[in-house]
Structure formats: structure tokens, C-alpha cells
Amino acid sequence: MTKHPPTGGGRHMRCNMKIKILALAALAAVCIVCVHLGAPYAADIAVLLLMCLAVALIIKAHQREAALVERCETDSLTGLKNKACCDRLVEEKYPKLESVGVIFWDINQLKAENDRLGHLAGDQLIRKMADSLVAICDESCQAFRYGGDEFLLISENASEAQLKSLCGKWCGSTDISASFGYAYGSGSEIRDIIARADSNMYQAKKC
């Protein structure tokens, strides 16, 4: 993996934050001076500016936090959500649903492809796999890169018929060699459903 030299982006952000904090402090000082000098209108304007700047800082902080979470939960190679994101949703979201369906994929012979054609070819295959999952997803589905050559698709309020339809769409839309298995049930059983889909996938791989 190529290492890139650190950029000055972090220092620039810290510098901007210091400037904004100093601006807040300066406005607060102006408010105090205006009150002591008996200039209420000037104090009101300073307080208004102080509030606006404080709100802007809060919004900016939330935006930075959201961007950081997005980066941490996105697989850099495929653009899919990663296992960390999946684990969070398994904890926070999926247990609240009436039913969920899981399809678990594992690319066949990826290591052999890497050995034969090189890791760039393997990466291309992984990206192709990700694209094939995105192509079959609708608003009720979320695809994840769960591991090196493992992928999950979790469908909300799913039925067995829907999962079979998704598997059929995937098989009919790609030439990728991958084993898959699916399972479904109550959202409260999401961890067990993922484990069953994984087990069904490995049973299919043995055939």
C-alpha cells in the first residue's frame, strides 16, 4: 500500500476553529464593554452576532461529524457500506423491523484470481461484484462489503419470495462466479439470520 505524506488539511481546520473561537471571545468581550458603557443597542447587535456565530459553529461541527461517520462506514474500494456500518445497523435499526431478509455472497476462487492475474484484477472483480449488488437493490435493500470477498444484502420487511427474486435478478445480470445463501425472519433475530445466510452460502459452495 502506498503511503502518502500528510497534508495540511487537519492543521487548516484547527486554525479555522481557533479563529472562530477567538471571534466568539471577542464578540463576548464587546457585549460586556457595551453593557458597561451603556450602549444597549450595540450590545444587542453584538449578542445577535454572537448567537449567529455560535449556531454556525454547531452546524459545522455536526457536518464534520457526519462526514467522519460516512468515511468510517464506507468501503474505500467499492463505495458500499462496510461491516462497521452493518454492525451498527444490526444493533440500532434492523431489530426494530417486523421482518428482514439477508443474502450472503462469497466470490469463488478470488485468491486464485489474485495469484493468477494479480491483485489489481482481484480488486476489479470485487468492484464488479459490488456494482452487481447495487444494480439489484431498491429502496428497501442495503448492500454491504462484509469482508474481503464477502458481501451482504439486507432487505427490510422481506419475504422468501422477494429474496428468491433478488437472487434470480443477480444471477441473470452478471457472469461473476460467487456462492450465495439467504435466510429471513423477524428483525429481532437479525444476528441469527445473518449466521444462517452465511451457513447456507457455505453449504452452496460445497455443492
Coordinates of N, CA and C in Angstrom, one line a residue:
M1 N 0.8 -1.2 0.0 CA 0.0 0.0 0.0 C 0.9 1.2 0.0
T2 N 0.6 2.2 -0.9 CA 1.4 3.4 -1.0 C 1.0 4.3 0.1
K3 N 2.1 4.8 0.8 CA 1.8 5.8 1.9 C 2.0 7.2 1.3
H4 N 1.0 8.1 1.6 CA 1.1 9.4 1.2 C 1.5 10.3 2.3
P5 N 2.2 11.4 2.0 CA 2.6 12.3 3.1 C 1.4 13.0 3.6
P6 N 1.4 13.3 4.9 CA 0.3 14.0 5.5 C 0.1 15.4 4.9
T7 N -1.1 15.8 4.7 CA -1.4 17.1 4.2 C -1.6 18.1 5.3
G8 N -1.8 19.3 5.0 CA -2.0 20.4 6.0 C -3.5 20.6 6.3
G9 N -4.4 19.7 5.8 CA -5.8 19.9 5.9 C -6.2 19.9 7.4
G10 N -5.7 19.0 8.2 CA -6.0 19.0 9.6 C -5.6 20.2 10.3
R11 N -4.3 20.7 10.0 CA -3.9 21.9 10.7 C -4.7 23.1 10.2
H12 N -5.2 23.1 9.0 CA -6.0 24.2 8.5 C -7.3 24.3 9.2
M13 N -7.9 23.1 9.5 CA -9.2 23.0 10.2 C -9.0 23.5 11.6
R14 N -7.9 23.1 12.2 CA -7.7 23.5 13.6 C -7.5 25.0 13.7
C15 N -6.8 25.6 12.7 CA -6.6 27.0 12.7 C -7.9 27.7 12.5
N16 N -8.7 27.3 11.6 CA -10.1 27.9 11.4 C -10.9 27.9 12.7
M17 N -10.8 26.7 13.4 CA -11.6 26.6 14.7 C -11.1 27.6 15.7
K18 N -9.7 27.8 15.8 CA -9.2 28.7 16.7 C -9.6 30.1 16.4
I19 N -9.6 30.5 15.1 CA -10.1 31.8 14.7 C -11.5 32.0 15.1
K20 N -12.4 31.0 14.9 CA -13.8 31.2 15.3 C -14.0 31.3 16.8
I21 N -13.2 30.5 17.5 CA -13.3 30.6 19.0 C -12.9 32.0 19.5
L22 N -11.8 32.5 18.9 CA -11.3 33.9 19.2 C -12.4 34.9 18.8
A23 N -13.1 34.7 17.7 CA -14.1 35.6 17.3 C -15.3 35.6 18.3
L24 N -15.6 34.4 18.8 CA -16.7 34.3 19.8 C -16.2 35.1 21.1
A25 N -15.0 34.9 21.5 CA -14.5 35.5 22.7 C -14.5 37.1 22.5
A26 N -14.1 37.5 21.3 CA -14.1 38.9 21.0 C -15.5 39.5 21.1
L27 N -16.5 38.8 20.5 CA -17.8 39.3 20.5 C -18.4 39.4 21.9
A28 N -18.0 38.4 22.7 CA -18.5 38.3 24.1 C -17.9 39.5 24.8
A29 N -16.6 39.8 24.6 CA -16.0 41.0 25.2 C -16.6 42.3 24.8
V30 N -17.0 42.4 23.5 CA -17.7 43.6 23.0 C -19.0 43.8 23.8
C31 N -19.8 42.7 23.9 CA -21.0 42.7 24.7 C -20.8 43.3 26.1
I32 N -19.8 42.8 26.8 CA -19.6 43.2 28.1 C -19.2 44.7 28.2
V33 N -18.4 45.1 27.2 CA -18.0 46.5 27.2 C -19.2 47.4 26.9
C34 N -20.0 47.0 25.9 CA -21.2 47.8 25.5 C -22.2 48.0 26.7
V35 N -22.4 46.9 27.5 CA -23.2 47.0 28.6 C -22.7 47.9 29.6
H36 N -21.4 47.9 29.9 CA -20.7 48.7 30.9 C -20.7 50.2 30.4
L37 N -20.7 50.4 29.1 CA -20.7 51.8 28.6 C -22.1 52.3 28.4
G38 N -23.1 51.5 28.7 CA -24.5 52.0 28.5 C -24.9 52.1 27.0
A39 N -24.5 51.2 26.2 CA -24.9 51.2 24.8 C -25.6 49.9 24.5
P40 N -26.9 49.9 24.9 CA -27.7 48.6 24.8 C -27.9 48.1 23.4
Y41 N -28.1 49.1 22.5 CA -28.3 48.6 21.1 C -27.1 48.0 20.5
A42 N -26.0 48.5 20.8 CA -24.7 47.9 20.3 C -24.5 46.5 21.0
A43 N -24.9 46.4 22.2 CA -24.8 45.1 22.9 C -25.8 44.1 22.3
D44 N -27.0 44.6 21.9 CA -27.9 43.7 21.3 C -27.4 43.1 20.0
I45 N -26.8 44.0 19.2 CA -26.2 43.6 17.9 C -25.1 42.6 18.1
A46 N -24.3 42.9 19.1 CA -23.1 42.0 19.4 C -23.6 40.6 19.9
V47 N -24.7 40.6 20.7 CA -25.3 39.3 21.1 C -25.8 38.6 20.0
L48 N -26.5 39.3 19.0 CA -27.1 38.6 17.9 C -26.0 38.0 17.0
L49 N -24.9 38.8 16.8 CA -23.8 38.2 16.0 C -23.2 37.0 16.7
L50 N -23.1 37.1 18.1 CA -22.5 36.0 18.9 C -23.3 34.8 18.7
M51 N -24.7 34.9 18.7 CA -25.6 33.8 18.6 C -25.4 33.1 17.2
C52 N -25.4 34.0 16.1 CA -25.2 33.5 14.8 C -24.0 32.7 14.6
L53 N -22.9 33.2 15.1 CA -21.6 32.6 15.0 C -21.6 31.2 15.8
A54 N -22.2 31.2 16.9 CA -22.3 30.0 17.7 C -23.1 28.9 17.0
V55 N -24.3 29.3 16.4 CA -25.1 28.4 15.6 C -24.3 27.9 14.4
A56 N -23.5 28.7 13.7 CA -22.7 28.3 12.6 C -21.7 27.3 13.0
L57 N -21.1 27.5 14.2 CA -20.1 26.6 14.7 C -20.7 25.2 15.0
I58 N -21.9 25.2 15.6 CA -22.6 24.0 15.9 C -22.9 23.2 14.7
I59 N -23.5 23.9 13.6 CA -23.8 23.3 12.4 C -22.6 22.7 11.7
K60 N -21.5 23.4 11.7 CA -20.2 23.0 11.1 C -19.7 21.7 11.8
A61 N -19.8 21.7 13.1 CA -19.3 20.6 13.9 C -20.2 19.3 13.6
H62 N -21.5 19.5 13.4 CA -22.3 18.3 13.1 C -22.0 17.8 11.7
Q63 N -21.8 18.8 10.8 CA -21.4 18.4 9.4 C -20.1 17.6 9.4
R64 N -19.1 18.0 10.1 CA -17.8 17.3 10.2 C -18.0 15.9 10.8
E65 N -18.8 15.8 11.8 CA -19.1 14.5 12.5 C -19.8 13.6 11.5
A66 N -20.8 14.1 10.8 CA -21.5 13.3 9.8 C -20.6 12.8 8.7
A67 N -19.7 13.7 8.2 CA -18.7 13.3 7.2 C -17.7 12.3 7.7
L68 N -17.3 12.4 8.9 CA -16.4 11.4 9.5 C -17.0 10.0 9.6
V69 N -18.3 10.0 10.1 CA -19.0 8.7 10.2 C -19.2 8.1 8.8
E70 N -19.5 8.9 7.8 CA -19.7 8.4 6.4 C -18.4 7.8 5.9
R71 N -17.2 8.4 6.2 CA -16.0 7.9 5.8 C -15.7 6.6 6.5
C72 N -15.9 6.5 7.8 CA -15.6 5.4 8.6 C -16.5 4.2 8.2
E73 N -17.7 4.4 7.7 CA -18.7 3.4 7.4 C -18.8 3.0 5.9
T74 N -17.8 3.5 5.1 CA -17.9 3.3 3.7 C -16.6 2.5 3.3
D75 N -16.8 1.5 2.5 CA -15.6 0.7 2.0 C -15.0 1.5 0.9
S76 N -13.7 1.8 1.0 CA -13.0 2.7 0.1 C -12.8 2.1 -1.3
L77 N -12.8 0.7 -1.4 CA -12.6 0.1 -2.7 C -13.9 0.1 -3.6
T78 N -15.0 -0.2 -2.9 CA -16.3 -0.4 -3.7 C -17.3 0.7 -3.5
G79 N -17.2 1.5 -2.5 CA -18.2 2.5 -2.2 C -19.4 2.0 -1.5
L80 N -19.4 0.7 -1.2 CA -20.5 0.1 -0.4 C -20.3 0.4 1.0
K81 N -21.4 0.3 1.8 CA -21.3 0.4 3.3 C -20.4 -0.8 3.7
N82 N -19.7 -0.6 4.8 CA -18.8 -1.7 5.3 C -19.3 -2.4 6.5
K83 N -18.6 -3.3 7.0 CA -19.0 -4.2 8.1 C -19.3 -3.3 9.4
A84 N -18.5 -2.3 9.6 CA -18.8 -1.4 10.7 C -20.2 -0.8 10.6
C85 N -20.6 -0.3 9.5 CA -21.9 0.2 9.3 C -23.0 -0.9 9.5
C86 N -22.7 -2.1 8.9 CA -23.6 -3.2 9.1 C -23.8 -3.5 10.5
D87 N -22.7 -3.6 11.3 CA -22.8 -3.9 12.7 C -23.6 -2.9 13.5
R88 N -23.5 -1.6 13.1 CA -24.3 -0.5 13.8 C -25.7 -0.7 13.5
L89 N -26.1 -0.9 12.2 CA -27.5 -1.1 11.8 C -28.1 -2.3 12.4
V90 N -27.3 -3.4 12.6 CA -27.8 -4.6 13.2 C -28.1 -4.3 14.7
E91 N -27.4 -3.4 15.3 CA -27.6 -3.0 16.7 C -28.8 -2.0 16.8
E92 N -28.8 -1.1 15.9 CA -29.8 0.1 16.1 C -31.1 0.0 15.3
K93 N -31.0 -0.6 14.1 CA -32.1 -0.4 13.2 C -32.9 -1.7 12.9
Y94 N -32.2 -2.8 12.4 CA -32.9 -4.0 12.0 C -33.7 -4.7 13.0
P95 N -33.2 -4.7 14.3 CA -34.1 -5.4 15.3 C -35.5 -4.8 15.5
K96 N -35.7 -3.6 15.1 CA -37.0 -2.9 15.2 C -37.9 -3.3 14.1
L97 N -37.4 -3.9 13.0 CA -38.3 -4.2 11.9 C -39.1 -5.5 12.1
E98 N -40.2 -5.6 11.4 CA -41.1 -6.8 11.6 C -40.4 -8.0 11.0
S99 N -39.7 -7.8 9.8 CA -39.0 -8.9 9.2 C -37.8 -8.4 8.4
V100 N -36.8 -9.2 8.3 CA -35.6 -8.8 7.5 C -35.2 -10.1 6.7
G101 N -34.6 -9.9 5.5 CA -34.0 -10.9 4.8 C -32.6 -10.6 4.5
V102 N -31.8 -11.7 4.5 CA -30.3 -11.5 4.3 C -29.9 -12.4 3.2
I103 N -29.1 -11.9 2.2 CA -28.5 -12.7 1.2 C -27.0 -12.6 1.4
F104 N -26.2 -13.7 1.5 CA -24.8 -13.6 1.8 C -24.1 -14.2 0.6
W105 N -23.1 -13.4 0.1 CA -22.3 -13.9 -1.1 C -20.9 -14.1 -0.7
D106 N -20.2 -15.0 -1.4 CA -18.8 -15.2 -1.3 C -18.2 -15.4 -2.7
I107 N -17.3 -14.6 -3.1 CA -16.8 -14.7 -4.5 C -15.9 -16.0 -4.6
N108 N -16.2 -16.8 -5.6 CA -15.4 -18.1 -5.7 C -14.0 -17.8 -6.3
Q109 N -13.1 -18.5 -5.7 CA -11.7 -18.5 -6.2 C -11.1 -17.1 -6.4
L110 N -11.4 -16.2 -5.5 CA -10.8 -14.9 -5.6 C -9.3 -15.0 -5.3
K111 N -8.8 -15.8 -4.4 CA -7.4 -15.9 -4.2 C -6.7 -16.4 -5.4
A112 N -7.3 -17.4 -6.1 CA -6.7 -18.0 -7.3 C -6.6 -16.9 -8.4
E113 N -7.6 -16.0 -8.4 CA -7.6 -15.0 -9.4 C -6.5 -14.0 -9.1
N114 N -6.3 -13.7 -7.8 CA -5.2 -12.8 -7.4 C -3.9 -13.4 -7.7
D115 N -3.7 -14.7 -7.5 CA -2.4 -15.3 -7.7 C -2.1 -15.4 -9.2
R116 N -3.2 -15.6 -10.0 CA -3.0 -15.8 -11.5 C -2.9 -14.5 -12.2
L117 N -3.7 -13.5 -11.9 CA -3.7 -12.2 -12.6 C -3.2 -11.0 -11.9
G118 N -3.0 -11.2 -10.6 CA -2.6 -10.0 -9.8 C -3.7 -9.4 -9.0
H119 N -3.3 -8.6 -7.9 CA -4.3 -8.1 -7.0 C -5.2 -7.0 -7.7
L120 N -4.6 -6.3 -8.7 CA -5.5 -5.3 -9.4 C -6.7 -6.0 -10.1
A121 N -6.4 -7.1 -10.6 CA -7.5 -7.9 -11.2 C -8.5 -8.3 -10.2
G122 N -8.0 -8.7 -9.0 CA -8.9 -9.1 -7.9 C -9.7 -7.9 -7.4
D123 N -9.1 -6.8 -7.3 CA -9.8 -5.6 -6.9 C -10.9 -5.2 -7.9
Q124 N -10.6 -5.4 -9.2 CA -11.6 -5.1 -10.3 C -12.8 -6.1 -10.1
L125 N -12.5 -7.3 -9.8 CA -13.6 -8.3 -9.6 C -14.5 -7.9 -8.4
I126 N -13.8 -7.5 -7.3 CA -14.6 -7.1 -6.1 C -15.5 -5.9 -6.4
R127 N -14.9 -4.9 -7.2 CA -15.7 -3.7 -7.6 C -16.9 -4.2 -8.5
K128 N -16.6 -5.1 -9.4 CA -17.7 -5.6 -10.3 C -18.8 -6.3 -9.4
M129 N -18.4 -7.0 -8.4 CA -19.3 -7.7 -7.6 C -20.2 -6.6 -6.8
A130 N -19.6 -5.6 -6.3 CA -20.3 -4.5 -5.6 C -21.3 -3.9 -6.6
D131 N -20.9 -3.6 -7.8 CA -21.8 -3.0 -8.8 C -23.0 -3.9 -9.1
S132 N -22.7 -5.2 -9.1 CA -23.8 -6.1 -9.4 C -24.9 -6.1 -8.3
L133 N -24.5 -5.9 -7.1 CA -25.4 -5.8 -6.0 C -26.2 -4.5 -6.0
V134 N -25.5 -3.4 -6.2 CA -26.1 -2.1 -6.3 C -27.2 -2.2 -7.4
A135 N -27.0 -2.9 -8.5 CA -27.9 -2.9 -9.6 C -29.2 -3.6 -9.2
I136 N -29.2 -4.5 -8.2 CA -30.5 -5.2 -7.9 C -31.1 -4.6 -6.7
C137 N -30.5 -3.6 -6.0 CA -31.1 -3.0 -4.8 C -32.2 -2.1 -5.1
D138 N -33.2 -2.0 -4.3 CA -34.2 -1.0 -4.3 C -34.2 -0.2 -3.0
E139 N -35.2 0.6 -2.8 CA -35.2 1.4 -1.5 C -35.3 0.6 -0.3
S140 N -35.7 -0.6 -0.3 CA -35.8 -1.5 0.9 C -34.5 -2.3 1.1
C141 N -33.5 -2.2 0.3 CA -32.3 -3.0 0.4 C -31.1 -2.2 0.7
Q142 N -30.1 -2.8 1.4 CA -28.8 -2.2 1.6 C -27.8 -3.2 1.4
A143 N -26.8 -2.9 0.5 CA -25.7 -3.9 0.3 C -24.5 -3.4 1.1
F144 N -23.7 -4.4 1.5 CA -22.5 -4.2 2.3 C -21.4 -5.1 1.8
R145 N -20.2 -4.5 1.9 CA -19.0 -5.4 1.7 C -18.6 -5.8 3.1
Y146 N -18.9 -7.1 3.4 CA -18.8 -7.6 4.8 C -17.4 -8.0 5.2
G147 N -16.6 -8.4 4.2 CA -15.2 -8.8 4.4 C -14.5 -8.7 3.1
G148 N -13.3 -9.4 3.0 CA -12.5 -9.3 1.8 C -13.3 -9.7 0.5
D149 N -13.9 -10.9 0.5 CA -14.6 -11.3 -0.7 C -16.1 -11.7 -0.3
E150 N -16.5 -11.2 0.8 CA -17.9 -11.5 1.3 C -18.8 -10.2 1.2
F151 N -20.0 -10.5 0.8 CA -20.9 -9.4 0.6 C -22.3 -9.8 1.2
L152 N -22.9 -8.8 1.8 CA -24.3 -9.0 2.3 C -25.3 -8.0 1.6
L153 N -26.5 -8.5 1.5 CA -27.6 -7.6 1.1 C -28.7 -7.9 2.2
I154 N -29.1 -6.8 2.8 CA -30.1 -6.9 3.8 C -31.4 -6.2 3.3
S155 N -32.5 -6.9 3.3 CA -33.8 -6.4 2.8 C -34.7 -6.2 3.9
E156 N -35.3 -5.0 4.0 CA -36.3 -4.7 5.1 C -37.7 -5.3 4.8
N157 N -38.3 -5.8 5.8 CA -39.7 -6.4 5.7 C -39.8 -7.4 4.5
A158 N -38.8 -8.3 4.4 CA -38.6 -9.2 3.3 C -39.5 -10.4 3.5
S159 N -39.7 -11.1 2.3 CA -40.4 -12.4 2.3 C -39.4 -13.3 1.6
E160 N -39.7 -14.6 1.7 CA -38.9 -15.6 0.9 C -39.0 -15.4 -0.6
A161 N -40.2 -15.0 -1.0 CA -40.4 -14.8 -2.5 C -39.5 -13.6 -3.0
Q162 N -39.5 -12.6 -2.1 CA -38.7 -11.4 -2.5 C -37.2 -11.8 -2.6
L163 N -36.7 -12.5 -1.6 CA -35.3 -12.9 -1.6 C -35.0 -13.8 -2.8
K164 N -35.8 -14.7 -3.1 CA -35.6 -15.6 -4.3 C -35.6 -14.7 -5.6
S165 N -36.5 -13.7 -5.6 CA -36.5 -12.8 -6.8 C -35.2 -12.0 -6.9
L166 N -34.6 -11.6 -5.8 CA -33.4 -10.8 -5.8 C -32.2 -11.7 -6.2
C167 N -32.2 -13.0 -5.7 CA -31.2 -13.9 -6.1 C -31.3 -14.2 -7.6
G168 N -32.5 -14.3 -8.1 CA -32.7 -14.6 -9.6 C -32.2 -13.4 -10.4
K169 N -32.5 -12.2 -10.0 CA -32.1 -11.0 -10.7 C -30.6 -10.9 -10.8
W170 N -30.0 -11.2 -9.6 CA -28.5 -11.2 -9.6 C -27.9 -12.2 -10.5
C171 N -28.4 -13.4 -10.5 CA -27.8 -14.5 -11.3 C -28.0 -14.2 -12.8
G172 N -29.1 -13.5 -13.1 CA -29.4 -13.2 -14.5 C -28.7 -12.0 -15.0
S173 N -28.0 -11.2 -14.1 CA -27.5 -9.9 -14.6 C -25.9 -9.9 -14.6
T174 N -25.3 -11.0 -14.2 CA -23.8 -11.0 -14.0 C -23.2 -12.4 -14.4
D175 N -22.0 -12.4 -14.7 CA -21.3 -13.6 -15.0 C -20.2 -13.9 -13.9
I176 N -20.4 -13.2 -12.8 CA -19.4 -13.4 -11.6 C -19.7 -14.8 -11.0
S177 N -18.7 -15.5 -10.7 CA -18.8 -16.8 -10.0 C -18.8 -16.5 -8.5
A178 N -19.9 -16.7 -7.9 CA -20.0 -16.5 -6.4 C -21.0 -17.4 -5.8
S179 N -20.8 -17.9 -4.7 CA -21.8 -18.7 -3.9 C -22.6 -17.8 -3.1
F180 N -23.9 -18.2 -2.9 CA -24.7 -17.3 -2.0 C -25.7 -18.2 -1.3
G181 N -26.2 -17.7 -0.2 CA -27.3 -18.3 0.6 C -28.1 -17.2 1.2
Y182 N -29.4 -17.5 1.5 CA -30.2 -16.5 2.1 C -31.0 -17.1 3.3
A183 N -31.5 -16.2 4.1 CA -32.3 -16.5 5.3 C -33.2 -15.3 5.6
Y184 N -34.3 -15.5 6.3 CA -35.1 -14.4 6.6 C -35.9 -14.7 7.9
G185 N -36.5 -13.7 8.6 CA -37.2 -13.9 9.8 C -37.5 -12.6 10.5
S186 N -37.8 -12.6 11.7 CA -38.1 -11.4 12.5 C -36.8 -10.5 12.6
G187 N -37.0 -9.2 12.6 CA -35.9 -8.3 12.8 C -35.2 -8.5 14.1
S188 N -35.9 -9.0 15.1 CA -35.2 -9.2 16.4 C -34.2 -10.3 16.3
E189 N -34.3 -11.1 15.2 CA -33.4 -12.3 15.1 C -32.3 -12.0 14.1
I190 N -32.0 -10.7 13.8 CA -31.1 -10.4 12.7 C -29.7 -11.0 12.8
R191 N -29.2 -11.1 13.9 CA -27.8 -11.8 14.0 C -27.9 -13.3 13.6
D192 N -28.9 -13.9 14.1 CA -29.1 -15.3 13.8 C -29.4 -15.5 12.3
I193 N -30.1 -14.5 11.7 CA -30.5 -14.6 10.3 C -29.2 -14.5 9.4
I194 N -28.3 -13.5 9.8 CA -27.0 -13.4 9.1 C -26.2 -14.7 9.2
A195 N -26.2 -15.3 10.4 CA -25.4 -16.5 10.6 C -26.0 -17.6 9.7
R196 N -27.4 -17.7 9.6 CA -28.0 -18.8 8.8 C -27.7 -18.6 7.3
A197 N -27.8 -17.3 6.9 CA -27.5 -17.0 5.5 C -26.0 -17.4 5.2
D198 N -25.1 -17.1 6.1 CA -23.7 -17.4 5.9 C -23.6 -18.9 5.8
S199 N -24.2 -19.7 6.7 CA -24.2 -21.1 6.7 C -24.7 -21.7 5.4
N200 N -25.9 -21.1 4.9 CA -26.5 -21.6 3.7 C -25.6 -21.3 2.5
M201 N -24.8 -20.2 2.6 CA -23.9 -19.9 1.5 C -22.8 -20.9 1.4
Y202 N -22.2 -21.3 2.6 CA -21.2 -22.3 2.6 C -21.6 -23.7 2.2
Q203 N -22.9 -24.0 2.5 CA -23.4 -25.2 2.0 C -23.5 -25.2 0.5
A204 N -23.9 -24.1 -0.1 CA -24.0 -24.0 -1.5 C -22.6 -24.0 -2.2
K205 N -21.6 -23.5 -1.5 CA -20.2 -23.5 -2.0 C -19.7 -24.9 -2.1
K206 N -20.1 -25.8 -1.2 CA -19.6 -27.2 -1.2 C -20.2 -28.0 -2.3
C207 N -21.4 -27.6 -2.8 CA -22.0 -28.4 -3.9 C -21.3 -28.3 -5.2

